[in-house]
PDB file of C-alpha atoms in Angstrom:
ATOM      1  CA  UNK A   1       0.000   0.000   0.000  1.00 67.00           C
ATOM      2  CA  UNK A   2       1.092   3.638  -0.679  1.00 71.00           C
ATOM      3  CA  UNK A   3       2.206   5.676   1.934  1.00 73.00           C
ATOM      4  CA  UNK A   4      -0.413   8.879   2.554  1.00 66.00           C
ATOM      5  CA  UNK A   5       2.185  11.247   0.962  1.00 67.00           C
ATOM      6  CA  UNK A   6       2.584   9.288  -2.115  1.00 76.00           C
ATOM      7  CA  UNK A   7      -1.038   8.988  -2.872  1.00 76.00           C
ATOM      8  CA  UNK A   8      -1.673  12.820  -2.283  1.00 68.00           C
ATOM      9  CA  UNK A   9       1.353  13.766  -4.383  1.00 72.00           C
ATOM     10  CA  UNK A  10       0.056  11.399  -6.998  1.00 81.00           C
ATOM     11  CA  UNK A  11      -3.953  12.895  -6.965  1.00 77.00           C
ATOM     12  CA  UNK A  12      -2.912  16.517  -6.757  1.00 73.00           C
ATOM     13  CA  UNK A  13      -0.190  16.457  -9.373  1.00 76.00           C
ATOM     14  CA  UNK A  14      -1.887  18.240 -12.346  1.00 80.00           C
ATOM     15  CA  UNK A  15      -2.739  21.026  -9.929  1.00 74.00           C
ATOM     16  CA  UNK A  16       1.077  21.276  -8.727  1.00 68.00           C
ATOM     17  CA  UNK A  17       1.861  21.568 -12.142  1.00 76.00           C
ATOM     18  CA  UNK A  18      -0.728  24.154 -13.111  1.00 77.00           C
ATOM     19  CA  UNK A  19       0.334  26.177  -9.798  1.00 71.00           C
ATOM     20  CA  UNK A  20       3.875  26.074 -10.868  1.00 69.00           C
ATOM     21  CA  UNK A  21       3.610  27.047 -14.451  1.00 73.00           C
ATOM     22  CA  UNK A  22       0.731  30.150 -13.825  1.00 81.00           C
ATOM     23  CA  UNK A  23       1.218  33.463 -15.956  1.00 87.00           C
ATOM     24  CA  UNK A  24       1.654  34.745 -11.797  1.00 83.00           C
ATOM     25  CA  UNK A  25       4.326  32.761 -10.697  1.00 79.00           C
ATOM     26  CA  UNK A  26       6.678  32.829 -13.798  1.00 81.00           C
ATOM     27  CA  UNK A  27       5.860  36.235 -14.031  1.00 84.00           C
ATOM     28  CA  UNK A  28       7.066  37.013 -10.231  1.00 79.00           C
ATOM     29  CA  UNK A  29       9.564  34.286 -10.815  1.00 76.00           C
ATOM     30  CA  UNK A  30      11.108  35.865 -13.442  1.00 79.00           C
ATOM     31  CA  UNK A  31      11.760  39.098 -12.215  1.00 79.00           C
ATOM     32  CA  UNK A  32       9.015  40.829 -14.305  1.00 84.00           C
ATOM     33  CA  UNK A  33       6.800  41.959 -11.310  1.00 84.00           C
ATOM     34  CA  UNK A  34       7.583  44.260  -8.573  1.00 85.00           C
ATOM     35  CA  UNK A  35       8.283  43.959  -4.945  1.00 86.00           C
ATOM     36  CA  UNK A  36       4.269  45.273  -4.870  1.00 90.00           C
ATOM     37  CA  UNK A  37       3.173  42.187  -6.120  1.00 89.00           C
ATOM     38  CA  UNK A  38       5.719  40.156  -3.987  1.00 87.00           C
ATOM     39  CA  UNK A  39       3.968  41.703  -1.007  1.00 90.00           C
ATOM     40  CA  UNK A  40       0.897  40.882  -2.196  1.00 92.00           C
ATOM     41  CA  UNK A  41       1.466  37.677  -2.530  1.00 90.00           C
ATOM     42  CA  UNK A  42       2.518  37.086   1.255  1.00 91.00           C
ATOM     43  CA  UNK A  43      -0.816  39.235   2.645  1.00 95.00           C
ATOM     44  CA  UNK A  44      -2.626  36.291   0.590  1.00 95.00           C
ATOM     45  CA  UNK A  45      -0.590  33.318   1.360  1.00 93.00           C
ATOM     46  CA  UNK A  46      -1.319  35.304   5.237  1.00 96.00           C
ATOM     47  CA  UNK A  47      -5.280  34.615   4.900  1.00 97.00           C
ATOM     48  CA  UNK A  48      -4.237  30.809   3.635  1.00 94.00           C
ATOM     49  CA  UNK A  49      -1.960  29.969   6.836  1.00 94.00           C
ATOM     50  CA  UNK A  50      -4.480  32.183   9.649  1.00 96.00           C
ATOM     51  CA  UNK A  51      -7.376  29.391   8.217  1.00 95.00           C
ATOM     52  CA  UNK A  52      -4.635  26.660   9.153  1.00 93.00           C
ATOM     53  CA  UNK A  53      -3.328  27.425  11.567  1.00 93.00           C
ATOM     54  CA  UNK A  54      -6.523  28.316  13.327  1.00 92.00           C
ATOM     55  CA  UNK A  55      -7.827  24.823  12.411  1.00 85.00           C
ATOM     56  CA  UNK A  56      -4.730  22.902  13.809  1.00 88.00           C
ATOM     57  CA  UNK A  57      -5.269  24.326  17.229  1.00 79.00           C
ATOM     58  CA  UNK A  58      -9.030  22.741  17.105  1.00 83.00           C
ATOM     59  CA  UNK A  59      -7.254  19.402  14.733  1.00 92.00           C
ATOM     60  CA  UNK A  60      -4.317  18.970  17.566  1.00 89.00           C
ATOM     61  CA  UNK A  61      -6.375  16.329  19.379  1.00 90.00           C
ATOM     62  CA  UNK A  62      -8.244  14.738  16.673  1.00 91.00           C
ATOM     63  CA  UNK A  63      -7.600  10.758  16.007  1.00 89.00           C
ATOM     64  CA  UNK A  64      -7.130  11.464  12.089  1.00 81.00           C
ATOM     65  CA  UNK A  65      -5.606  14.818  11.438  1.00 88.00           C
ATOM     66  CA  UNK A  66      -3.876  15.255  14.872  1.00 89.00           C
ATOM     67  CA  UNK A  67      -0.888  13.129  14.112  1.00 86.00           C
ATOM     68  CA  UNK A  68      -0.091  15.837  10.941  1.00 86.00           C
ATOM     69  CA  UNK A  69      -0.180  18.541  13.311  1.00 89.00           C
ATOM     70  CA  UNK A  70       3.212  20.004  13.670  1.00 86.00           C
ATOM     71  CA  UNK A  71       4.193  23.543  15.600  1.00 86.00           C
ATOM     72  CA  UNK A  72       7.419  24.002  13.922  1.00 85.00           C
ATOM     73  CA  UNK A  73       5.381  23.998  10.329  1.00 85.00           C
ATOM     74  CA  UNK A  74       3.287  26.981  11.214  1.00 89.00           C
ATOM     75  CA  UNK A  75       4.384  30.433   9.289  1.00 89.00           C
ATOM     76  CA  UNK A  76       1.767  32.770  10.455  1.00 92.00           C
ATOM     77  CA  UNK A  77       4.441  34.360  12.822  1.00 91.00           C
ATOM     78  CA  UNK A  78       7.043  34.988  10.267  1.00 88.00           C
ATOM     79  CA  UNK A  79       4.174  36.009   7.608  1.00 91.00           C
ATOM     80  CA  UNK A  80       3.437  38.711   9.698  1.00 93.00           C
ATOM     81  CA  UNK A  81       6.991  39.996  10.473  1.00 90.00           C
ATOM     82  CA  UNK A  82       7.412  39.584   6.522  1.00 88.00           C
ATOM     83  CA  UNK A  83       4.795  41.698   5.798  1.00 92.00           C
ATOM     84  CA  UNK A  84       5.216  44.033   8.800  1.00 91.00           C
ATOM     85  CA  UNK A  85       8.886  44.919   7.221  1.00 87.00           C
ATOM     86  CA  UNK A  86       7.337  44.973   3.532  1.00 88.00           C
ATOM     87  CA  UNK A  87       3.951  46.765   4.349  1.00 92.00           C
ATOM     88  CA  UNK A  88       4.647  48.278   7.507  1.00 92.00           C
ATOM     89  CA  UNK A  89       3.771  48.322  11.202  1.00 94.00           C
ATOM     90  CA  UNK A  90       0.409  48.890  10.083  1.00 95.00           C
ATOM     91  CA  UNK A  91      -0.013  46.124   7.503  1.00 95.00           C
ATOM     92  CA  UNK A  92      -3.699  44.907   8.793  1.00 96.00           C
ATOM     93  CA  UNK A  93      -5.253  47.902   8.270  1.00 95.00           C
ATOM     94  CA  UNK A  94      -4.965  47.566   4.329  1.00 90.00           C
ATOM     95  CA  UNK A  95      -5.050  43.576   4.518  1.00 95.00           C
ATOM     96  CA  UNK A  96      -7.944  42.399   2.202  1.00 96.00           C
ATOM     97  CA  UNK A  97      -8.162  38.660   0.674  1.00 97.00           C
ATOM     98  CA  UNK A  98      -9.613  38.299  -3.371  1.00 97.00           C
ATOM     99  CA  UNK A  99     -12.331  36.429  -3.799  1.00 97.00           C
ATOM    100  CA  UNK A 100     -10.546  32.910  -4.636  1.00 95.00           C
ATOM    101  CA  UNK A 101      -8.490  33.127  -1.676  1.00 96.00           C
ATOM    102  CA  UNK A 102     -10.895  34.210   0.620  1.00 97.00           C
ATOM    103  CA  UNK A 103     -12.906  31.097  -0.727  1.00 97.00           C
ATOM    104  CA  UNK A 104      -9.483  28.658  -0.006  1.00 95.00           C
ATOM    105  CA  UNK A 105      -9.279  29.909   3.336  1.00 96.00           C
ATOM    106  CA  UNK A 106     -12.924  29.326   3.534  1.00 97.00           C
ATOM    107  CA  UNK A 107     -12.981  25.989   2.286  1.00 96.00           C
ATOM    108  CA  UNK A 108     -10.137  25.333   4.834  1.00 95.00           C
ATOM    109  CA  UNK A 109     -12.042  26.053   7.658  1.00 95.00           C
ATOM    110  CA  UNK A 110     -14.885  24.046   6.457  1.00 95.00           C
ATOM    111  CA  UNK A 111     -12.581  21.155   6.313  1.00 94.00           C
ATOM    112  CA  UNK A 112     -10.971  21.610   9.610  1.00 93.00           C
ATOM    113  CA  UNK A 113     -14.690  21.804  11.537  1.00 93.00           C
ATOM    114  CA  UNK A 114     -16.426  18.940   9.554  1.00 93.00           C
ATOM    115  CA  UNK A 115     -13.953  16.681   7.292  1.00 93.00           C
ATOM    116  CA  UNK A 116     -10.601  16.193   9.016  1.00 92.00           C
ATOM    117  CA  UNK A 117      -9.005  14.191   6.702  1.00 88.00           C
ATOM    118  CA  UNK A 118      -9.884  16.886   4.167  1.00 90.00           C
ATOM    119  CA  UNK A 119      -7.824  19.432   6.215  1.00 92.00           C
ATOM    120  CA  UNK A 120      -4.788  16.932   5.584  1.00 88.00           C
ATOM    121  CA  UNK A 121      -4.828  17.793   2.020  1.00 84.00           C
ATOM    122  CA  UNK A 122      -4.757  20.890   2.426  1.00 87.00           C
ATOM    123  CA  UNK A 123      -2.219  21.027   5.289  1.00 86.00           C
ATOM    124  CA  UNK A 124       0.561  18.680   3.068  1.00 81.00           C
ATOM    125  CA  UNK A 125      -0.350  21.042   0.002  1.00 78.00           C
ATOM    126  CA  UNK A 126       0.197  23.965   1.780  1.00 81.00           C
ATOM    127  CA  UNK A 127       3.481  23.212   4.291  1.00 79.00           C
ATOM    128  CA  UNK A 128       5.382  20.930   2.255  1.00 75.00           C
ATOM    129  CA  UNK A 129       4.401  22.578  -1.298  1.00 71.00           C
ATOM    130  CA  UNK A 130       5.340  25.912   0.198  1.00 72.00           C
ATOM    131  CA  UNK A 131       8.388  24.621   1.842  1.00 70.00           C
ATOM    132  CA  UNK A 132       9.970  23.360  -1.382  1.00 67.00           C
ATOM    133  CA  UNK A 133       8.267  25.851  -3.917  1.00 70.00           C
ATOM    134  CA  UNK A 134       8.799  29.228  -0.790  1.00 72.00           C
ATOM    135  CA  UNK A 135      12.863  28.379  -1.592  1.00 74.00           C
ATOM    136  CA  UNK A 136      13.062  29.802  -5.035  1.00 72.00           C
ATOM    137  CA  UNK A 137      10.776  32.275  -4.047  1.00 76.00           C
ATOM    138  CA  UNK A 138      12.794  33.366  -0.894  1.00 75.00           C
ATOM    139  CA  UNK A 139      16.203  33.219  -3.416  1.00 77.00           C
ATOM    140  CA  UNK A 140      14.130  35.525  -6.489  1.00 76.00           C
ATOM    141  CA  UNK A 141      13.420  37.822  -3.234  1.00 75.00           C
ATOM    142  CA  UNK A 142      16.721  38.206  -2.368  1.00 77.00           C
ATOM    143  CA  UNK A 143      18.469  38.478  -5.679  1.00 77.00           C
ATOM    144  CA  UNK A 144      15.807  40.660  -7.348  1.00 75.00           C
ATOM    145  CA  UNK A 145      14.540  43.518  -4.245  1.00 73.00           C
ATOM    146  CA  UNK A 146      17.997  42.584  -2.263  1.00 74.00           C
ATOM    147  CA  UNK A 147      16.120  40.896   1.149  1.00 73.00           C
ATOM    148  CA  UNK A 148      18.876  40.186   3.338  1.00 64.00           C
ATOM    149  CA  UNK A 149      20.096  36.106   3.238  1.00 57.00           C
ATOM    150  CA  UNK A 150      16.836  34.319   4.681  1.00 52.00           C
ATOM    151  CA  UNK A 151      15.913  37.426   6.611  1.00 50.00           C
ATOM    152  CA  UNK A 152      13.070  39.903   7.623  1.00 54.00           C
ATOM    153  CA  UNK A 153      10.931  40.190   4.113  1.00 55.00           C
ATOM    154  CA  UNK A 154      11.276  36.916   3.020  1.00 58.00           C
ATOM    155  CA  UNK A 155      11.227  34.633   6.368  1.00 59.00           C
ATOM    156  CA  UNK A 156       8.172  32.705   5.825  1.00 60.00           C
ATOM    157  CA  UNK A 157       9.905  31.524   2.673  1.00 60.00           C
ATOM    158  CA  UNK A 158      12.977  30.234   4.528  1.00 51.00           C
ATOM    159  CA  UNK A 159      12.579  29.614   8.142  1.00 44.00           C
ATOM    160  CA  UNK A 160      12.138  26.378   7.829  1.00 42.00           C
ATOM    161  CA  UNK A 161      15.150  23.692   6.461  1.00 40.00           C
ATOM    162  CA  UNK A 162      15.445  20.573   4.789  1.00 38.00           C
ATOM    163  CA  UNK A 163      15.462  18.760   8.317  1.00 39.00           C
ATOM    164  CA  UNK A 164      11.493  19.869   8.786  1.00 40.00           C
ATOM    165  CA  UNK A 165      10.753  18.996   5.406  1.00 41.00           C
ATOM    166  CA  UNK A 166      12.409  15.539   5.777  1.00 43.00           C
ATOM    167  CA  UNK A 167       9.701  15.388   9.146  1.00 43.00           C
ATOM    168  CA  UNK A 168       7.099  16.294   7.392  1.00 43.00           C
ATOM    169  CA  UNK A 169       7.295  14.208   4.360  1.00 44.00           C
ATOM    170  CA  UNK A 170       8.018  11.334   7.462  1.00 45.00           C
ATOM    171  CA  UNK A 171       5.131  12.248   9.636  1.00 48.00           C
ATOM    172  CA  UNK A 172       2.500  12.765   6.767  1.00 49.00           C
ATOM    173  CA  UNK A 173       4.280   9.515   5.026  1.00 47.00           C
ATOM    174  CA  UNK A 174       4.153   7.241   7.832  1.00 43.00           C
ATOM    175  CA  UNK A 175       1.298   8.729   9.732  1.00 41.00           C
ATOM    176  CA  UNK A 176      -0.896   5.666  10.950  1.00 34.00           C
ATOM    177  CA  UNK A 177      -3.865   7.037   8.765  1.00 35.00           C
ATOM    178  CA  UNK A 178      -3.677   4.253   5.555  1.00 32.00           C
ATOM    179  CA  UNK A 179      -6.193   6.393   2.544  1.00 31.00           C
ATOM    180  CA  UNK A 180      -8.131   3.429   2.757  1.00 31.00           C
ATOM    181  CA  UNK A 181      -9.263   3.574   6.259  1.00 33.00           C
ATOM    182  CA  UNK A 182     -10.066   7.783   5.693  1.00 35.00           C
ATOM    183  CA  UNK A 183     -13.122   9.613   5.139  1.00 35.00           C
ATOM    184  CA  UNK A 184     -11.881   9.572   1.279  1.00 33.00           C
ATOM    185  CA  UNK A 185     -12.779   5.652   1.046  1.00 33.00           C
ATOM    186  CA  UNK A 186     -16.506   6.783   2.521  1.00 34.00           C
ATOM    187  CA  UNK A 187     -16.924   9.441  -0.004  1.00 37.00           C
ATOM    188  CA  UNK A 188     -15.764   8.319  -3.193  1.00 36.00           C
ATOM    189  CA  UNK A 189     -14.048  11.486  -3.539  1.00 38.00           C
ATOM    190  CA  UNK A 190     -10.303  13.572  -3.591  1.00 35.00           C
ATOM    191  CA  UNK A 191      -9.777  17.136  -2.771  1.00 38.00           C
ATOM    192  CA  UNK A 192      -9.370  19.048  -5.896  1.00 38.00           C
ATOM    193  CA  UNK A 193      -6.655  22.331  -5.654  1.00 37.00           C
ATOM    194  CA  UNK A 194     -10.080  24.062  -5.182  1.00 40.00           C
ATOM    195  CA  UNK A 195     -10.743  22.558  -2.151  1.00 42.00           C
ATOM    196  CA  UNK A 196     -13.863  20.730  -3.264  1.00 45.00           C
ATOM    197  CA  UNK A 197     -13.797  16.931  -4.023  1.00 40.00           C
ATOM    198  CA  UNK A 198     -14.450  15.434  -7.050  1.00 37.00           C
TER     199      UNK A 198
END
Protein backbone atom coordinates (compact mmCIF):
# COMPACT_ATOMS: atom_id res chain seq x y z
CA UNK A 1 0.00 0.00 0.00
CA UNK A 2 1.09 3.64 -0.68
CA UNK A 3 2.21 5.68 1.93
CA UNK A 4 -0.41 8.88 2.55
CA UNK A 5 2.19 11.25 0.96
CA UNK A 6 2.58 9.29 -2.11
CA UNK A 7 -1.04 8.99 -2.87
CA UNK A 8 -1.67 12.82 -2.28
CA UNK A 9 1.35 13.77 -4.38
CA UNK A 10 0.06 11.40 -7.00
CA UNK A 11 -3.95 12.89 -6.96
CA UNK A 12 -2.91 16.52 -6.76
CA UNK A 13 -0.19 16.46 -9.37
CA UNK A 14 -1.89 18.24 -12.35
CA UNK A 15 -2.74 21.03 -9.93
CA UNK A 16 1.08 21.28 -8.73
CA UNK A 17 1.86 21.57 -12.14
CA UNK A 18 -0.73 24.15 -13.11
CA UNK A 19 0.33 26.18 -9.80
CA UNK A 20 3.87 26.07 -10.87
CA UNK A 21 3.61 27.05 -14.45
CA UNK A 22 0.73 30.15 -13.83
CA UNK A 23 1.22 33.46 -15.96
CA UNK A 24 1.65 34.75 -11.80
CA UNK A 25 4.33 32.76 -10.70
CA UNK A 26 6.68 32.83 -13.80
CA UNK A 27 5.86 36.23 -14.03
CA UNK A 28 7.07 37.01 -10.23
CA UNK A 29 9.56 34.29 -10.81
CA UNK A 30 11.11 35.87 -13.44
CA UNK A 31 11.76 39.10 -12.22
CA UNK A 32 9.01 40.83 -14.30
CA UNK A 33 6.80 41.96 -11.31
CA UNK A 34 7.58 44.26 -8.57
CA UNK A 35 8.28 43.96 -4.94
CA UNK A 36 4.27 45.27 -4.87
CA UNK A 37 3.17 42.19 -6.12
CA UNK A 38 5.72 40.16 -3.99
CA UNK A 39 3.97 41.70 -1.01
CA UNK A 40 0.90 40.88 -2.20
CA UNK A 41 1.47 37.68 -2.53
CA UNK A 42 2.52 37.09 1.25
CA UNK A 43 -0.82 39.23 2.65
CA UNK A 44 -2.63 36.29 0.59
CA UNK A 45 -0.59 33.32 1.36
CA UNK A 46 -1.32 35.30 5.24
CA UNK A 47 -5.28 34.61 4.90
CA UNK A 48 -4.24 30.81 3.63
CA UNK A 49 -1.96 29.97 6.84
CA UNK A 50 -4.48 32.18 9.65
CA UNK A 51 -7.38 29.39 8.22
CA UNK A 52 -4.63 26.66 9.15
CA UNK A 53 -3.33 27.43 11.57
CA UNK A 54 -6.52 28.32 13.33
CA UNK A 55 -7.83 24.82 12.41
CA UNK A 56 -4.73 22.90 13.81
CA UNK A 57 -5.27 24.33 17.23
CA UNK A 58 -9.03 22.74 17.11
CA UNK A 59 -7.25 19.40 14.73
CA UNK A 60 -4.32 18.97 17.57
CA UNK A 61 -6.38 16.33 19.38
CA UNK A 62 -8.24 14.74 16.67
CA UNK A 63 -7.60 10.76 16.01
CA UNK A 64 -7.13 11.46 12.09
CA UNK A 65 -5.61 14.82 11.44
CA UNK A 66 -3.88 15.26 14.87
CA UNK A 67 -0.89 13.13 14.11
CA UNK A 68 -0.09 15.84 10.94
CA UNK A 69 -0.18 18.54 13.31
CA UNK A 70 3.21 20.00 13.67
CA UNK A 71 4.19 23.54 15.60
CA UNK A 72 7.42 24.00 13.92
CA UNK A 73 5.38 24.00 10.33
CA UNK A 74 3.29 26.98 11.21
CA UNK A 75 4.38 30.43 9.29
CA UNK A 76 1.77 32.77 10.46
CA UNK A 77 4.44 34.36 12.82
CA UNK A 78 7.04 34.99 10.27
CA UNK A 79 4.17 36.01 7.61
CA UNK A 80 3.44 38.71 9.70
CA UNK A 81 6.99 40.00 10.47
CA UNK A 82 7.41 39.58 6.52
CA UNK A 83 4.80 41.70 5.80
CA UNK A 84 5.22 44.03 8.80
CA UNK A 85 8.89 44.92 7.22
CA UNK A 86 7.34 44.97 3.53
CA UNK A 87 3.95 46.76 4.35
CA UNK A 88 4.65 48.28 7.51
CA UNK A 89 3.77 48.32 11.20
CA UNK A 90 0.41 48.89 10.08
CA UNK A 91 -0.01 46.12 7.50
CA UNK A 92 -3.70 44.91 8.79
CA UNK A 93 -5.25 47.90 8.27
CA UNK A 94 -4.96 47.57 4.33
CA UNK A 95 -5.05 43.58 4.52
CA UNK A 96 -7.94 42.40 2.20
CA UNK A 97 -8.16 38.66 0.67
CA UNK A 98 -9.61 38.30 -3.37
CA UNK A 99 -12.33 36.43 -3.80
CA UNK A 100 -10.55 32.91 -4.64
CA UNK A 101 -8.49 33.13 -1.68
CA UNK A 102 -10.89 34.21 0.62
CA UNK A 103 -12.91 31.10 -0.73
CA UNK A 104 -9.48 28.66 -0.01
CA UNK A 105 -9.28 29.91 3.34
CA UNK A 106 -12.92 29.33 3.53
CA UNK A 107 -12.98 25.99 2.29
CA UNK A 108 -10.14 25.33 4.83
CA UNK A 109 -12.04 26.05 7.66
CA UNK A 110 -14.88 24.05 6.46
CA UNK A 111 -12.58 21.15 6.31
CA UNK A 112 -10.97 21.61 9.61
CA UNK A 113 -14.69 21.80 11.54
CA UNK A 114 -16.43 18.94 9.55
CA UNK A 115 -13.95 16.68 7.29
CA UNK A 116 -10.60 16.19 9.02
CA UNK A 117 -9.01 14.19 6.70
CA UNK A 118 -9.88 16.89 4.17
CA UNK A 119 -7.82 19.43 6.21
CA UNK A 120 -4.79 16.93 5.58
CA UNK A 121 -4.83 17.79 2.02
CA UNK A 122 -4.76 20.89 2.43
CA UNK A 123 -2.22 21.03 5.29
CA UNK A 124 0.56 18.68 3.07
CA UNK A 125 -0.35 21.04 0.00
CA UNK A 126 0.20 23.96 1.78
CA UNK A 127 3.48 23.21 4.29
CA UNK A 128 5.38 20.93 2.25
CA UNK A 129 4.40 22.58 -1.30
CA UNK A 130 5.34 25.91 0.20
CA UNK A 131 8.39 24.62 1.84
CA UNK A 132 9.97 23.36 -1.38
CA UNK A 133 8.27 25.85 -3.92
CA UNK A 134 8.80 29.23 -0.79
CA UNK A 135 12.86 28.38 -1.59
CA UNK A 136 13.06 29.80 -5.04
CA UNK A 137 10.78 32.28 -4.05
CA UNK A 138 12.79 33.37 -0.89
CA UNK A 139 16.20 33.22 -3.42
CA UNK A 140 14.13 35.52 -6.49
CA UNK A 141 13.42 37.82 -3.23
CA UNK A 142 16.72 38.21 -2.37
CA UNK A 143 18.47 38.48 -5.68
CA UNK A 144 15.81 40.66 -7.35
CA UNK A 145 14.54 43.52 -4.25
CA UNK A 146 18.00 42.58 -2.26
CA UNK A 147 16.12 40.90 1.15
CA UNK A 148 18.88 40.19 3.34
CA UNK A 149 20.10 36.11 3.24
CA UNK A 150 16.84 34.32 4.68
CA UNK A 151 15.91 37.43 6.61
CA UNK A 152 13.07 39.90 7.62
CA UNK A 153 10.93 40.19 4.11
CA UNK A 154 11.28 36.92 3.02
CA UNK A 155 11.23 34.63 6.37
CA UNK A 156 8.17 32.70 5.83
CA UNK A 157 9.90 31.52 2.67
CA UNK A 158 12.98 30.23 4.53
CA UNK A 159 12.58 29.61 8.14
CA UNK A 160 12.14 26.38 7.83
CA UNK A 161 15.15 23.69 6.46
CA UNK A 162 15.45 20.57 4.79
CA UNK A 163 15.46 18.76 8.32
CA UNK A 164 11.49 19.87 8.79
CA UNK A 165 10.75 19.00 5.41
CA UNK A 166 12.41 15.54 5.78
CA UNK A 167 9.70 15.39 9.15
CA UNK A 168 7.10 16.29 7.39
CA UNK A 169 7.30 14.21 4.36
CA UNK A 170 8.02 11.33 7.46
CA UNK A 171 5.13 12.25 9.64
CA UNK A 172 2.50 12.76 6.77
CA UNK A 173 4.28 9.52 5.03
CA UNK A 174 4.15 7.24 7.83
CA UNK A 175 1.30 8.73 9.73
CA UNK A 176 -0.90 5.67 10.95
CA UNK A 177 -3.87 7.04 8.76
CA UNK A 178 -3.68 4.25 5.55
CA UNK A 179 -6.19 6.39 2.54
CA UNK A 180 -8.13 3.43 2.76
CA UNK A 181 -9.26 3.57 6.26
CA UNK A 182 -10.07 7.78 5.69
CA UNK A 183 -13.12 9.61 5.14
CA UNK A 184 -11.88 9.57 1.28
CA UNK A 185 -12.78 5.65 1.05
CA UNK A 186 -16.51 6.78 2.52
CA UNK A 187 -16.92 9.44 0.00
CA UNK A 188 -15.76 8.32 -3.19
CA UNK A 189 -14.05 11.49 -3.54
CA UNK A 190 -10.30 13.57 -3.59
CA UNK A 191 -9.78 17.14 -2.77
CA UNK A 192 -9.37 19.05 -5.90
CA UNK A 193 -6.66 22.33 -5.65
CA UNK A 194 -10.08 24.06 -5.18
CA UNK A 195 -10.74 22.56 -2.15
CA UNK A 196 -13.86 20.73 -3.26
CA UNK A 197 -13.80 16.93 -4.02
CA UNK A 198 -14.45 15.43 -7.05
Amino acid sequence: MDSFSTVIRTASHDQHVEAETSTFMSDLLGGRLGVDAYARYTEQLWFVYEALEAGAERLAADPVAGAFIQAELFRLPALERDLAHLRGADWRSGLAALPATQAYADRVRECAEEWPAGYIAHHYTRYLGDLSGGQIIRDKAERTWGFSRKGTGCGSMCSRGSGTRRRSRGGIGSGWIPWRSTTWRSSGSWPSASGRSR
